[in-house]
mmCIF file of C-alpha atoms in Angstrom:
data_model
loop_
_atom_site.group_PDB
_atom_site.id
_atom_site.type_symbol
_atom_site.label_atom_id
_atom_site.label_comp_id
_atom_site.label_asym_id
_atom_site.label_seq_id
_atom_site.Cartn_x
_atom_site.Cartn_y
_atom_site.Cartn_z
ATOM 1 C CA UNK A 1 -1.607 -25.720 15.364
ATOM 2 C CA UNK A 2 -0.897 -25.018 11.723
ATOM 3 C CA UNK A 3 0.771 -27.785 9.720
ATOM 4 C CA UNK A 4 4.484 -27.338 9.045
ATOM 5 C CA UNK A 5 4.255 -28.161 5.328
ATOM 6 C CA UNK A 6 1.885 -25.226 4.825
ATOM 7 C CA UNK A 7 3.887 -22.690 6.833
ATOM 8 C CA UNK A 8 5.212 -20.823 3.783
ATOM 9 C CA UNK A 9 1.816 -19.206 3.343
ATOM 10 C CA UNK A 10 2.092 -17.586 6.774
ATOM 11 C CA UNK A 11 4.795 -15.310 5.383
ATOM 12 C CA UNK A 12 2.178 -13.632 3.245
ATOM 13 C CA UNK A 13 0.087 -12.511 6.245
ATOM 14 C CA UNK A 14 1.584 -8.991 6.559
ATOM 15 C CA UNK A 15 0.848 -8.313 2.879
ATOM 16 C CA UNK A 16 -1.723 -5.510 3.120
ATOM 17 C CA UNK A 17 -2.709 -3.928 -0.148
ATOM 18 C CA UNK A 18 -2.978 -0.323 0.914
ATOM 19 C CA UNK A 19 -3.833 2.248 -1.682
ATOM 20 C CA UNK A 20 -5.722 -0.131 -3.969
ATOM 21 C CA UNK A 21 -9.184 0.374 -2.480
ATOM 22 C CA UNK A 22 -11.902 2.538 -3.903
ATOM 23 C CA UNK A 23 -12.280 5.710 -1.908
ATOM 24 C CA UNK A 24 -14.782 5.291 0.899
ATOM 25 C CA UNK A 25 -15.581 7.821 3.559
ATOM 26 C CA UNK A 26 -13.057 7.985 6.354
ATOM 27 C CA UNK A 27 -15.360 6.516 8.997
ATOM 28 C CA UNK A 28 -16.295 3.472 6.897
ATOM 29 C CA UNK A 29 -12.657 2.785 6.123
ATOM 30 C CA UNK A 30 -11.791 2.985 9.815
ATOM 31 C CA UNK A 31 -14.579 0.533 10.656
ATOM 32 C CA UNK A 32 -13.240 -1.908 8.064
ATOM 33 C CA UNK A 33 -9.745 -1.517 9.500
ATOM 34 C CA UNK A 34 -11.006 -2.112 13.047
ATOM 35 C CA UNK A 35 -12.793 -5.340 12.047
ATOM 36 C CA UNK A 36 -9.751 -6.495 10.097
ATOM 37 C CA UNK A 37 -7.568 -5.882 13.158
ATOM 38 C CA UNK A 38 -9.971 -7.929 15.306
ATOM 39 C CA UNK A 39 -9.684 -10.785 12.830
ATOM 40 C CA UNK A 40 -5.893 -10.559 13.051
ATOM 41 C CA UNK A 41 -6.071 -10.719 16.850
ATOM 42 C CA UNK A 42 -8.237 -13.849 16.667
ATOM 43 C CA UNK A 43 -5.699 -15.426 14.290
ATOM 44 C CA UNK A 44 -2.731 -14.633 16.527
ATOM 45 C CA UNK A 45 -4.594 -16.039 19.532
ATOM 46 C CA UNK A 46 -5.364 -19.282 17.682
ATOM 47 C CA UNK A 47 -9.105 -18.604 17.522
ATOM 48 C CA UNK A 48 -9.308 -19.667 13.906
ATOM 49 C CA UNK A 49 -13.094 -20.021 13.384
ATOM 50 C CA UNK A 50 -13.629 -16.551 14.899
ATOM 51 C CA UNK A 51 -10.863 -15.128 12.728
ATOM 52 C CA UNK A 52 -12.390 -16.641 9.593
ATOM 53 C CA UNK A 53 -15.811 -15.194 10.398
ATOM 54 C CA UNK A 54 -14.310 -11.788 11.100
ATOM 55 C CA UNK A 55 -12.372 -11.755 7.836
ATOM 56 C CA UNK A 56 -15.495 -12.769 5.923
ATOM 57 C CA UNK A 57 -17.354 -9.988 7.675
ATOM 58 C CA UNK A 58 -14.868 -7.410 6.424
ATOM 59 C CA UNK A 59 -15.482 -8.426 2.825
ATOM 60 C CA UNK A 60 -19.249 -8.748 3.180
ATOM 61 C CA UNK A 61 -19.758 -5.522 5.136
ATOM 62 C CA UNK A 62 -17.133 -3.369 3.426
ATOM 63 C CA UNK A 63 -16.657 -4.842 -0.081
ATOM 64 C CA UNK A 64 -15.237 -1.576 -1.455
ATOM 65 C CA UNK A 65 -12.689 -1.008 1.294
ATOM 66 C CA UNK A 66 -8.996 -1.425 0.798
ATOM 67 C CA UNK A 67 -9.107 -4.377 3.225
ATOM 68 C CA UNK A 68 -11.823 -6.378 1.456
ATOM 69 C CA UNK A 69 -9.766 -8.527 -0.908
ATOM 70 C CA UNK A 70 -7.036 -8.973 1.673
ATOM 71 C CA UNK A 71 -9.688 -10.228 4.080
ATOM 72 C CA UNK A 72 -10.871 -12.783 1.492
ATOM 73 C CA UNK A 73 -7.284 -13.953 1.107
ATOM 74 C CA UNK A 74 -6.709 -14.241 4.860
ATOM 75 C CA UNK A 75 -9.949 -16.190 5.324
ATOM 76 C CA UNK A 76 -9.032 -18.599 2.517
ATOM 77 C CA UNK A 77 -5.488 -18.989 3.823
ATOM 78 C CA UNK A 78 -6.629 -19.743 7.355
ATOM 79 C CA UNK A 79 -9.208 -22.260 6.141
ATOM 80 C CA UNK A 80 -6.417 -24.038 4.263
ATOM 81 C CA UNK A 81 -3.686 -23.821 6.907
ATOM 82 C CA UNK A 82 -5.953 -25.014 9.705
ATOM 83 C CA UNK A 83 -7.787 -27.542 7.490
ATOM 84 C CA UNK A 84 -11.073 -26.175 8.803
ATOM 85 C CA UNK A 85 -12.860 -26.041 5.446
ATOM 86 C CA UNK A 86 -10.907 -26.681 2.252
ATOM 87 C CA UNK A 87 -14.035 -26.267 0.175
ATOM 88 C CA UNK A 88 -14.534 -22.756 1.537
ATOM 89 C CA UNK A 89 -10.861 -21.983 0.963
ATOM 90 C CA UNK A 90 -11.209 -22.985 -2.687
ATOM 91 C CA UNK A 91 -14.415 -20.955 -3.074
ATOM 92 C CA UNK A 92 -12.798 -17.813 -1.648
ATOM 93 C CA UNK A 93 -9.626 -18.188 -3.709
ATOM 94 C CA UNK A 94 -11.648 -18.718 -6.871
ATOM 95 C CA UNK A 95 -13.637 -15.613 -6.054
ATOM 96 C CA UNK A 96 -10.411 -13.619 -5.921
ATOM 97 C CA UNK A 97 -9.186 -14.961 -9.267
ATOM 98 C CA UNK A 98 -12.597 -14.602 -10.922
ATOM 99 C CA UNK A 99 -13.796 -11.263 -9.557
ATOM 100 C CA UNK A 100 -10.462 -9.514 -8.991
ATOM 101 C CA UNK A 101 -8.099 -10.937 -11.649
ATOM 102 C CA UNK A 102 -5.873 -7.832 -11.773
ATOM 103 C CA UNK A 103 -5.321 -7.697 -8.018
ATOM 104 C CA UNK A 104 -1.811 -8.702 -6.835
ATOM 105 C CA UNK A 105 -3.310 -11.448 -4.664
ATOM 106 C CA UNK A 106 -4.951 -13.146 -7.656
ATOM 107 C CA UNK A 107 -1.628 -14.723 -8.640
ATOM 108 C CA UNK A 108 -1.043 -15.930 -5.077
ATOM 109 C CA UNK A 109 -4.568 -17.352 -5.116
ATOM 110 C CA UNK A 110 -3.815 -19.416 -8.232
ATOM 111 C CA UNK A 111 -0.685 -20.745 -6.517
ATOM 112 C CA UNK A 112 -2.583 -21.723 -3.378
ATOM 113 C CA UNK A 113 -5.353 -23.362 -5.410
ATOM 114 C CA UNK A 114 -2.719 -25.428 -7.183
ATOM 115 C CA UNK A 115 -1.114 -26.438 -3.899
ATOM 116 C CA UNK A 116 -4.438 -27.446 -2.351
ATOM 117 C CA UNK A 117 -5.299 -29.725 -5.262
ATOM 118 C CA UNK A 118 -1.764 -31.090 -5.375
ATOM 119 C CA UNK A 119 -1.192 -31.824 -1.690
ATOM 120 C CA UNK A 120 -4.635 -32.086 -0.120
ATOM 121 C CA UNK A 121 -6.582 -33.742 -2.942
ATOM 122 C CA UNK A 122 -3.729 -35.527 -4.757
ATOM 123 C CA UNK A 123 -5.076 -34.161 -8.037
ATOM 124 C CA UNK A 124 -2.093 -33.231 -10.243
ATOM 125 C CA UNK A 125 -4.306 -32.631 -13.275
ATOM 126 C CA UNK A 126 -6.261 -29.836 -11.616
ATOM 127 C CA UNK A 127 -3.138 -28.485 -9.911
ATOM 128 C CA UNK A 128 -1.463 -28.323 -13.311
ATOM 129 C CA UNK A 129 -4.226 -26.089 -14.690
ATOM 130 C CA UNK A 130 -3.739 -23.618 -11.868
ATOM 131 C CA UNK A 131 0.069 -23.596 -12.133
ATOM 132 C CA UNK A 132 -0.227 -22.913 -15.856
ATOM 133 C CA UNK A 133 -2.335 -19.822 -15.107
ATOM 134 C CA UNK A 134 0.836 -18.238 -13.717
ATOM 135 C CA UNK A 135 2.831 -18.508 -16.934
ATOM 136 C CA UNK A 136 2.105 -14.921 -17.928
ATOM 137 C CA UNK A 137 4.397 -11.901 -18.388
ATOM 138 C CA UNK A 138 2.607 -9.852 -15.713
ATOM 139 C CA UNK A 139 3.303 -12.432 -12.980
ATOM 140 C CA UNK A 140 6.221 -11.606 -10.696
ATOM 141 C CA UNK A 141 9.364 -13.363 -12.048
ATOM 142 C CA UNK A 142 10.039 -15.341 -8.868
ATOM 143 C CA UNK A 143 6.484 -16.652 -8.623
ATOM 144 C CA UNK A 144 6.340 -17.328 -12.357
ATOM 145 C CA UNK A 145 9.537 -19.401 -12.251
ATOM 146 C CA UNK A 146 8.301 -21.311 -9.191
ATOM 147 C CA UNK A 147 5.038 -22.039 -11.021
ATOM 148 C CA UNK A 148 7.004 -23.126 -14.075
ATOM 149 C CA UNK A 149 8.909 -25.647 -11.970
ATOM 150 C CA UNK A 150 5.712 -26.921 -10.357
ATOM 151 C CA UNK A 151 4.147 -27.226 -13.820
ATOM 152 C CA UNK A 152 7.067 -29.354 -14.948
ATOM 153 C CA UNK A 153 6.881 -31.432 -11.778
ATOM 154 C CA UNK A 154 3.157 -32.075 -12.278
ATOM 155 C CA UNK A 155 3.741 -33.082 -15.899
ATOM 156 C CA UNK A 156 6.517 -35.401 -14.700
ATOM 157 C CA UNK A 157 4.180 -37.049 -12.182
ATOM 158 C CA UNK A 158 1.619 -37.512 -14.952
ATOM 159 C CA UNK A 159 4.318 -39.216 -17.091
ATOM 160 C CA UNK A 160 3.989 -36.519 -19.747
ATOM 161 C CA UNK A 161 7.753 -36.542 -20.096
ATOM 162 C CA UNK A 162 8.263 -34.606 -23.320
ATOM 163 C CA UNK A 163 6.124 -31.732 -22.058
ATOM 164 C CA UNK A 164 7.803 -31.868 -18.660
ATOM 165 C CA UNK A 165 11.258 -31.667 -20.223
ATOM 166 C CA UNK A 166 10.455 -28.573 -22.264
ATOM 167 C CA UNK A 167 9.167 -26.819 -19.153
ATOM 168 C CA UNK A 168 11.906 -27.899 -16.725
ATOM 169 C CA UNK A 169 14.655 -26.913 -19.154
ATOM 170 C CA UNK A 170 13.327 -23.361 -18.909
ATOM 171 C CA UNK A 171 13.748 -23.474 -15.122
ATOM 172 C CA UNK A 172 17.453 -24.205 -15.624
ATOM 173 C CA UNK A 173 17.977 -21.535 -18.295
ATOM 174 C CA UNK A 174 20.392 -18.689 -17.653
ATOM 175 C CA UNK A 175 22.828 -20.791 -15.622
ATOM 176 C CA UNK A 176 20.453 -20.824 -12.662
ATOM 177 C CA UNK A 177 22.098 -22.407 -9.621
ATOM 178 C CA UNK A 178 19.366 -22.388 -7.002
ATOM 179 C CA UNK A 179 17.250 -25.145 -5.450
ATOM 180 C CA UNK A 180 14.665 -25.021 -8.239
ATOM 181 C CA UNK A 181 17.374 -25.544 -10.849
ATOM 182 C CA UNK A 182 18.757 -28.513 -8.935
ATOM 183 C CA UNK A 183 15.333 -30.113 -8.604
ATOM 184 C CA UNK A 184 14.591 -29.483 -12.276
ATOM 185 C CA UNK A 185 17.898 -31.074 -13.314
ATOM 186 C CA UNK A 186 17.224 -34.086 -11.110
ATOM 187 C CA UNK A 187 13.852 -34.691 -12.721
ATOM 188 C CA UNK A 188 15.298 -34.208 -16.191
ATOM 189 C CA UNK A 189 17.917 -36.831 -15.408
ATOM 190 C CA UNK A 190 15.359 -39.258 -14.004
ATOM 191 C CA UNK A 191 13.078 -38.829 -17.026
ATOM 192 C CA UNK A 192 15.935 -39.685 -19.369
ATOM 193 C CA UNK A 193 16.634 -42.779 -17.284
ATOM 194 C CA UNK A 194 12.991 -43.834 -17.455
ATOM 195 C CA UNK A 195 13.228 -43.531 -21.233
ATOM 196 C CA UNK A 196 16.484 -45.554 -21.146
ATOM 197 C CA UNK A 197 18.504 -42.572 -22.368
ATOM 198 C CA UNK A 198 21.236 -43.066 -19.833
ATOM 199 C CA UNK A 199 23.943 -41.202 -21.712
ATOM 200 C CA UNK A 200 21.766 -38.076 -21.894
ATOM 201 C CA UNK A 201 20.888 -38.310 -18.200
ATOM 202 C CA UNK A 202 24.496 -37.859 -17.070
ATOM 203 C CA UNK A 203 24.715 -34.144 -17.850
ATOM 204 C CA UNK A 204 21.702 -33.304 -15.709
ATOM 205 C CA UNK A 205 22.987 -35.184 -12.663
ATOM 206 C CA UNK A 206 26.443 -33.653 -13.092
ATOM 207 C CA UNK A 207 24.847 -30.192 -13.254
ATOM 208 C CA UNK A 208 23.377 -30.816 -9.790
ATOM 209 C CA UNK A 209 26.778 -31.830 -8.396
ATOM 210 C CA UNK A 210 28.307 -28.651 -9.819
ATOM 211 C CA UNK A 211 26.153 -26.596 -7.436
ATOM 212 C CA UNK A 212 26.578 -28.627 -4.226
ATOM 213 C CA UNK A 213 24.423 -26.514 -1.867
ATOM 214 C CA UNK A 214 21.639 -29.051 -1.268
ATOM 215 C CA UNK A 215 22.614 -32.233 0.557
ATOM 216 C CA UNK A 216 19.559 -34.207 -0.520
ATOM 217 C CA UNK A 217 19.943 -33.050 -4.138
ATOM 218 C CA UNK A 218 23.596 -34.092 -4.152
ATOM 219 C CA UNK A 219 22.793 -37.585 -2.862
ATOM 220 C CA UNK A 220 20.013 -38.080 -5.416
ATOM 221 C CA UNK A 221 22.316 -36.908 -8.208
ATOM 222 C CA UNK A 222 25.104 -39.251 -7.083
ATOM 223 C CA UNK A 223 22.757 -42.231 -6.980
ATOM 224 C CA UNK A 224 21.363 -41.238 -10.369
ATOM 225 C CA UNK A 225 24.854 -41.117 -11.841
ATOM 226 C CA UNK A 226 25.727 -44.515 -10.385
ATOM 227 C CA UNK A 227 22.603 -46.033 -11.906
ATOM 228 C CA UNK A 228 23.234 -44.513 -15.337
ATOM 229 C CA UNK A 229 26.916 -45.460 -15.359
ATOM 230 C CA UNK A 230 25.998 -48.996 -14.363
ATOM 231 C CA UNK A 231 23.494 -49.319 -17.202
ATOM 232 C CA UNK A 232 26.168 -47.977 -19.560
ATOM 233 C CA UNK A 233 28.602 -50.610 -18.200
ATOM 234 C CA UNK A 234 30.950 -47.815 -17.127
ATOM 235 C CA UNK A 235 31.611 -49.454 -13.799
ATOM 236 C CA UNK A 236 34.832 -47.520 -13.138
ATOM 237 C CA UNK A 237 32.841 -44.273 -13.104
ATOM 238 C CA UNK A 238 30.074 -45.851 -11.035
ATOM 239 C CA UNK A 239 32.602 -47.019 -8.426
ATOM 240 C CA UNK A 240 34.257 -43.592 -8.398
ATOM 241 C CA UNK A 241 30.965 -41.864 -7.618
ATOM 242 C CA UNK A 242 30.084 -44.500 -5.015
ATOM 243 C CA UNK A 243 33.344 -43.754 -3.181
ATOM 244 C CA UNK A 244 32.230 -40.107 -2.939
ATOM 245 C CA UNK A 245 29.013 -40.972 -1.097
ATOM 246 C CA UNK A 246 28.813 -39.717 2.473
ATOM 247 C CA UNK A 247 28.244 -42.699 4.747
ATOM 248 C CA UNK A 248 26.155 -40.537 7.094
ATOM 249 C CA UNK A 249 23.783 -39.729 4.249
ATOM 250 C CA UNK A 250 23.827 -43.181 2.657
ATOM 251 C CA UNK A 251 24.471 -45.951 5.213
ATOM 252 C CA UNK A 252 24.394 -48.627 2.481
ATOM 253 C CA UNK A 253 27.506 -47.185 0.845
ATOM 254 C CA UNK A 254 29.726 -50.197 1.501
ATOM 255 C CA UNK A 255 27.140 -52.691 0.265
ATOM 256 C CA UNK A 256 26.767 -50.664 -2.923
ATOM 257 C CA UNK A 257 30.532 -50.476 -3.403
ATOM 258 C CA UNK A 258 30.922 -54.217 -2.858
ATOM 259 C CA UNK A 259 28.255 -54.981 -5.429
ATOM 260 C CA UNK A 260 29.711 -52.627 -8.041
ATOM 261 C CA UNK A 261 33.246 -53.875 -7.504
ATOM 262 C CA UNK A 262 32.155 -57.502 -7.764
ATOM 263 C CA UNK A 263 30.308 -56.709 -10.970
ATOM 264 C CA UNK A 264 33.341 -54.868 -12.348
ATOM 265 C CA UNK A 265 35.590 -57.800 -11.444
ATOM 266 C CA UNK A 266 33.186 -60.203 -13.170
ATOM 267 C CA UNK A 267 33.124 -58.171 -16.393
ATOM 268 C CA UNK A 268 36.891 -57.736 -16.366
ATOM 269 C CA UNK A 269 37.346 -61.503 -15.915
ATOM 270 C CA UNK A 270 34.836 -62.256 -18.665
ATOM 271 C CA UNK A 271 36.616 -59.882 -21.047
ATOM 272 C CA UNK A 272 40.028 -61.336 -20.205
ATOM 273 C CA UNK A 273 38.842 -64.909 -20.865
ATOM 274 C CA UNK A 274 37.375 -64.148 -24.281
#
C-alpha cells in the first residue's frame, strides 16, 4: 500500500501528454498505447514491480512515442511511492530533467527529486538545489510558488536565516492568504525569535491569525505571540492571547495562564515596591 505522505503524487497519474510525441506510424503508436495501458492495469491492481517493468518497456521499446516520457515518469513515481527502488526513481527522474528539459514533466521531476532527498534521505542541501531549479519564469506559477516556499523552508532548516527570509517574504507577497503564506509567516516569525528580534516577530504571527483557516497554524502563531510578548515583558498581551487558546487544541492552557499571571503579578509587585 502506498504511503499516505506521498499520496499527492498519485494525482498526477492521469496526466498524459498527448500531442507532444514525434509522429510514428499508427501501428507503432497503438502498440505503445497498449503496453502503457497494461502498465496502468498492473498499477491499479497493486502489481507494482510488473507495472514498473511495463512502463520501462514503453520507453525502451517506443522511445519516440507520445507515451515514452510519461512512462518514465510513471515508473519513477511508482518506484518512489512504493519504496521499491529509490535509486531507480532518482535515475529516471534525472533522465527526464537531463534529456527532456523542455517537457512539462521535467518541472514535476525536479519537484519529486527534491522531495525524495528531503523526506527519504534527510538531505536538505541536495533538496534545496532541486527546489531552486524551479525558480524560473517558464515554470507554472503554482508550482513555482510552492517550490519557492520549499526553498525558504530548506534554507530555514539549514539555519541560513537571511536567505530564508528573502525567499519566504516573496511567498507572502501580494496579500496571499493561503496555507503557504501562513506557513511562510510562521517561519519568518520563528526566525526573528531565534535572532532575538521579538518585536519584529509579532507582525508575522499576527498575519497568520488574520487568516484563521488553518487550526494548526493558528495555534503555532498564538504560542509564538505569547513567547515574543513574554520576552518583551508585555505580559498583559501574553495573557490576552493565552486566554484565546482553545483548550481542545492546547490542553496545557490553564498551566500556561497560571504561569503568565503569576509572572505578571510578580513584576507588578516588584514595580510597586520600587
